[in-house]
Short mmCIF file of C-alpha atoms in Angstrom, two decimals:
data_model
loop_
_atom_site.label_atom_id
_atom_site.label_comp_id
_atom_site.label_asym_id
_atom_site.label_seq_id
_atom_site.Cartn_x
_atom_site.Cartn_y
_atom_site.Cartn_z
CA ILE A 120 12.18 13.50 3.07
CA LEU A 121 12.25 9.73 3.47
CA ASN A 122 12.71 7.96 0.17
CA VAL A 123 11.98 4.34 -0.71
CA GLU A 124 13.18 3.23 -4.11
CA GLN A 125 12.39 0.04 -5.95
CA SER A 126 14.16 -1.33 -8.97
CA PRO A 127 13.59 -2.24 -11.63
CA GLN A 128 10.32 -0.45 -12.32
CA SER A 129 9.16 -3.31 -14.52
CA LEU A 130 10.36 -6.71 -15.52
CA HIS A 131 9.39 -9.22 -18.19
CA VAL A 132 10.57 -12.80 -17.75
CA GLN A 133 9.82 -16.19 -19.21
CA GLU A 134 8.04 -18.86 -17.24
CA GLY A 135 10.60 -20.81 -15.26
CA ASP A 136 13.07 -17.93 -14.94
CA SER A 137 14.17 -16.85 -11.50
CA THR A 138 14.18 -13.16 -10.77
CA ASN A 139 14.84 -10.64 -8.05
CA PHE A 140 14.00 -7.04 -7.22
CA THR A 141 15.49 -4.46 -4.90
CA CYS A 142 13.99 -2.14 -2.33
CA SER A 143 16.22 0.64 -0.96
CA PHE A 144 15.21 2.53 2.16
CA PRO A 145 16.67 4.83 4.83
CA SER A 146 19.13 3.02 7.08
CA SER A 147 18.30 5.13 10.12
CA ASN A 148 15.28 4.89 12.43
CA PHE A 149 14.36 1.52 10.96
CA TYR A 150 11.48 -0.37 12.50
CA ALA A 151 10.16 -2.76 9.85
CA LEU A 152 9.97 -3.45 6.15
CA HIS A 153 6.92 -4.90 4.43
CA TRP A 154 6.59 -6.62 1.07
CA TYR A 155 3.20 -6.76 -0.67
CA ARG A 156 2.00 -8.44 -3.82
CA TRP A 157 -0.62 -6.49 -5.77
CA GLU A 158 -2.54 -8.07 -8.60
CA THR A 159 -4.62 -5.90 -10.89
CA ALA A 160 -8.13 -5.16 -9.56
CA LYS A 161 -7.37 -6.87 -6.25
CA SER A 162 -6.20 -5.75 -2.82
CA PRO A 163 -2.48 -5.69 -2.06
CA GLU A 164 -1.63 -8.86 -0.19
CA ALA A 165 1.07 -9.08 2.46
CA LEU A 166 4.05 -11.28 1.67
CA PHE A 167 6.55 -10.54 4.42
CA VAL A 168 7.06 -8.36 7.47
CA MET A 169 10.77 -8.08 8.19
CA THR A 170 12.23 -6.49 11.28
CA LEU A 171 15.72 -7.81 12.02
CA ASN A 172 18.92 -7.14 10.13
CA GLY A 173 19.87 -10.32 8.33
CA ASP A 174 16.29 -11.61 8.27
CA GLU A 175 15.54 -14.10 5.55
CA LYS A 176 11.94 -15.12 4.98
CA LYS A 177 10.41 -17.58 2.57
CA LYS A 178 6.91 -18.35 1.31
CA GLY A 179 6.86 -21.05 -1.32
CA ARG A 180 8.97 -19.93 -4.26
CA ILE A 181 9.25 -16.36 -2.96
CA SER A 182 11.88 -15.29 -0.47
CA ALA A 183 13.24 -12.02 0.88
CA THR A 184 16.33 -10.78 2.64
CA LEU A 185 16.92 -7.69 4.72
CA ASN A 186 19.97 -5.52 5.36
CA THR A 187 19.04 -2.65 7.65
CA LYS A 188 22.60 -1.33 8.02
CA GLU A 189 22.92 -0.55 4.35
CA GLY A 190 19.21 -0.03 3.75
CA TYR A 191 18.11 -2.61 1.24
CA SER A 192 15.93 -5.66 0.85
CA TYR A 193 15.82 -8.17 -1.97
CA LEU A 194 12.80 -10.16 -3.08
CA TYR A 195 13.51 -13.35 -5.00
CA ILE A 196 11.12 -15.45 -7.05
CA LYS A 197 12.37 -18.88 -8.04
CA GLY A 198 10.97 -20.48 -11.18
CA SER A 199 8.52 -17.70 -12.04
CA GLN A 200 5.02 -18.72 -13.06
CA PRO A 201 2.41 -16.66 -14.96
CA GLU A 202 0.40 -16.38 -11.75
CA ASP A 203 3.34 -14.50 -10.20
CA SER A 204 2.58 -11.60 -12.54
CA ALA A 205 1.77 -8.66 -10.28
CA THR A 206 3.21 -5.48 -8.86
CA TYR A 207 5.45 -6.03 -5.85
CA LEU A 208 5.51 -3.20 -3.32
CA CYS A 209 7.86 -2.63 -0.45
CA ALA A 210 7.07 -0.30 2.44
CA PHE A 211 9.45 1.11 5.04
CA ILE A 212 8.30 1.77 8.58
CA GLY A 213 10.42 4.05 10.70
CA ASN A 214 9.88 5.49 14.12
CA THR A 215 6.83 7.46 12.93
CA GLY A 216 4.95 4.20 12.46
CA LYS A 217 3.79 5.21 9.01
CA LEU A 218 4.30 3.10 5.91
CA ILE A 219 6.35 4.75 3.19
CA PHE A 220 5.95 2.87 -0.06
CA GLY A 221 8.21 2.45 -3.03
CA GLN A 222 6.77 2.80 -6.51
CA GLY A 223 6.67 -0.94 -6.98
CA THR A 224 8.15 -3.42 -9.44
CA THR A 225 5.71 -4.76 -12.01
CA LEU A 226 6.50 -8.32 -13.02
CA GLN A 227 5.13 -9.93 -16.16
CA VAL A 228 5.77 -13.65 -16.56
CA LYS A 229 5.24 -14.96 -20.07
CA PRO A 230 4.10 -18.57 -20.51
CA GLY B 173 -6.86 -13.73 6.58
CA ALA B 174 -8.51 -10.45 7.46
CA VAL B 175 -10.63 -8.85 4.76
CA VAL B 176 -11.16 -5.19 4.04
CA SER B 177 -13.78 -4.08 1.56
CA GLN B 178 -13.96 -0.74 -0.16
CA HIS B 179 -16.86 0.81 -2.01
CA PRO B 180 -17.30 2.00 -4.66
CA SER B 181 -14.55 0.51 -6.78
CA ARG B 182 -14.96 3.17 -9.43
CA VAL B 183 -16.73 6.51 -9.50
CA ILE B 184 -17.05 9.24 -12.08
CA CYS B 185 -18.46 12.55 -10.95
CA LYS B 186 -18.83 16.13 -12.10
CA SER B 187 -16.61 18.88 -10.81
CA GLY B 188 -18.00 20.43 -7.65
CA THR B 189 -19.78 17.36 -6.35
CA SER B 190 -18.83 15.37 -3.27
CA VAL B 191 -17.94 11.71 -3.27
CA LYS B 192 -17.97 9.32 -0.33
CA ILE B 193 -15.75 6.25 -0.21
CA GLU B 194 -16.36 3.53 2.38
CA CYS B 195 -13.78 1.23 3.90
CA ARG B 196 -14.97 -1.71 5.99
CA SER B 197 -13.14 -4.34 7.97
CA LEU B 198 -15.29 -7.41 7.45
CA ASP B 199 -14.05 -9.91 10.00
CA PHE B 200 -12.07 -7.89 12.50
CA GLN B 201 -12.25 -4.61 14.35
CA ALA B 202 -10.07 -1.74 13.30
CA THR B 203 -9.59 1.18 15.66
CA THR B 204 -7.22 2.66 13.13
CA MET B 205 -7.44 2.79 9.35
CA PHE B 206 -5.18 4.47 6.85
CA TRP B 207 -6.13 6.28 3.66
CA TYR B 208 -3.70 6.43 0.75
CA ARG B 209 -3.74 8.07 -2.64
CA GLN B 210 -1.86 7.01 -5.72
CA PHE B 211 -1.32 9.17 -8.78
CA PRO B 212 -0.22 7.53 -12.05
CA LYS B 213 3.28 6.10 -11.96
CA GLN B 214 3.73 7.18 -8.35
CA SER B 215 3.81 5.33 -5.06
CA LEU B 216 1.01 4.99 -2.55
CA MET B 217 1.08 8.14 -0.42
CA LEU B 218 -0.44 8.26 3.03
CA MET B 219 -3.12 10.93 3.25
CA ALA B 220 -4.48 10.48 6.73
CA THR B 221 -4.89 8.17 9.68
CA SER B 222 -8.47 7.50 10.70
CA ASN B 223 -9.07 6.87 14.39
CA GLU B 224 -12.28 5.37 15.72
CA GLY B 225 -14.08 7.81 17.96
CA SER B 226 -11.67 10.68 17.46
CA LYS B 227 -10.43 13.07 14.82
CA ALA B 228 -8.35 11.88 11.94
CA THR B 229 -4.75 13.00 11.62
CA TYR B 230 -3.74 14.33 8.24
CA GLU B 231 -0.39 14.27 6.51
CA GLN B 232 1.29 17.50 5.57
CA GLY B 233 -0.22 19.03 2.48
CA VAL B 234 -3.54 17.17 2.72
CA GLU B 235 -6.49 19.53 3.24
CA LYS B 236 -8.63 18.22 6.05
CA ASP B 237 -11.63 20.30 4.96
CA LYS B 238 -11.46 18.80 1.51
CA PHE B 239 -10.92 15.19 2.53
CA LEU B 240 -13.34 14.53 5.36
CA ILE B 241 -12.75 11.36 7.31
CA ASN B 242 -15.24 9.75 9.64
CA HIS B 243 -14.52 6.62 11.67
CA ALA B 244 -17.75 6.17 13.56
CA SER B 245 -17.49 2.46 14.28
CA LEU B 246 -14.84 -0.19 14.74
CA THR B 247 -15.47 -1.58 11.26
CA LEU B 248 -16.15 1.46 9.09
CA SER B 249 -14.16 4.48 7.99
CA THR B 250 -15.35 6.85 5.28
CA LEU B 251 -13.47 9.35 3.16
CA THR B 252 -15.50 12.13 1.58
CA VAL B 253 -13.89 14.16 -1.16
CA THR B 254 -15.77 17.44 -0.96
CA SER B 255 -16.27 19.72 -3.96
CA ALA B 256 -14.16 17.44 -6.10
CA HIS B 257 -12.09 18.89 -8.92
CA PRO B 258 -10.27 17.19 -11.78
CA GLU B 259 -6.98 17.34 -9.88
CA ASP B 260 -8.56 15.11 -7.22
CA SER B 261 -8.85 12.34 -9.79
CA SER B 262 -6.75 9.55 -8.41
CA PHE B 263 -6.75 6.05 -6.94
CA TYR B 264 -7.75 5.99 -3.27
CA ILE B 265 -7.10 2.94 -1.10
CA CYS B 266 -7.58 2.18 2.56
CA SER B 267 -5.89 -0.24 4.92
CA ALA B 268 -6.21 -1.47 8.46
CA PRO B 269 -3.31 -2.80 10.51
CA GLY B 270 -3.08 -6.25 11.99
CA ARG B 271 -2.30 -6.71 15.64
CA GLY B 272 0.14 -3.85 16.01
CA TRP B 273 0.67 -0.57 14.17
CA ALA B 274 3.70 -1.92 12.32
CA ASP B 275 2.15 -5.29 11.59
CA THR B 276 0.77 -6.45 8.27
CA GLN B 277 -1.65 -4.04 6.66
CA TYR B 278 -4.90 -5.38 5.23
CA PHE B 279 -5.90 -3.37 2.20
CA GLY B 280 -9.15 -2.70 0.46
CA PRO B 281 -9.19 -3.09 -3.32
CA GLY B 282 -9.18 0.67 -3.89
CA THR B 283 -11.43 3.25 -5.54
CA ARG B 284 -10.70 4.91 -8.85
CA LEU B 285 -12.09 8.46 -8.78
CA THR B 286 -12.46 10.42 -11.98
CA VAL B 287 -13.68 14.00 -11.75
CA LEU B 288 -14.87 15.50 -15.01
#
């Protein structure tokens, strides 16, 4: 059974704090890793698609790194803002082509 | 970016009735769509892959006769929960892939189903 784990499950930070979450996934048969941002009552929105070991991607204050050999990815948010409050999902894609999601990390940023 | 709509957003029904959920790609064509289910405090779990013009493929443990999938056009896939029971109460969400099967997924906003 392929397992994708995210930690922490939830996180409360103050506005301006920087934060990071972890996504752990199988290190074999890796094809891609996705990060999504999911606000309440909205559709999950793609942040990053990562495919190469050592990949680092950035979108504004959010960045992500990828280590396929050890099976983890980090998502970083610099200077958190209240509008960053959401659930952040990672999804592993192996050679089956199917997305296997973690449970998500719910971030609450207090003004 | 590509937009996927899903309807209804919320439905409450009596046990034994059937419920149809629609998933539409609004500004692109989707030969493949995915249906997921999420129970409380759990991750999104793939239920089935919907293929335009052919039969859907179901994940292990998902009853194909209970969860009927129809993908009759390049922009519409439907999931019908037949003879729904309280244990079918869940959050159902669809997605369509971008250019390739491992590319970005475009998600609908989901449907909350409550079976009384």
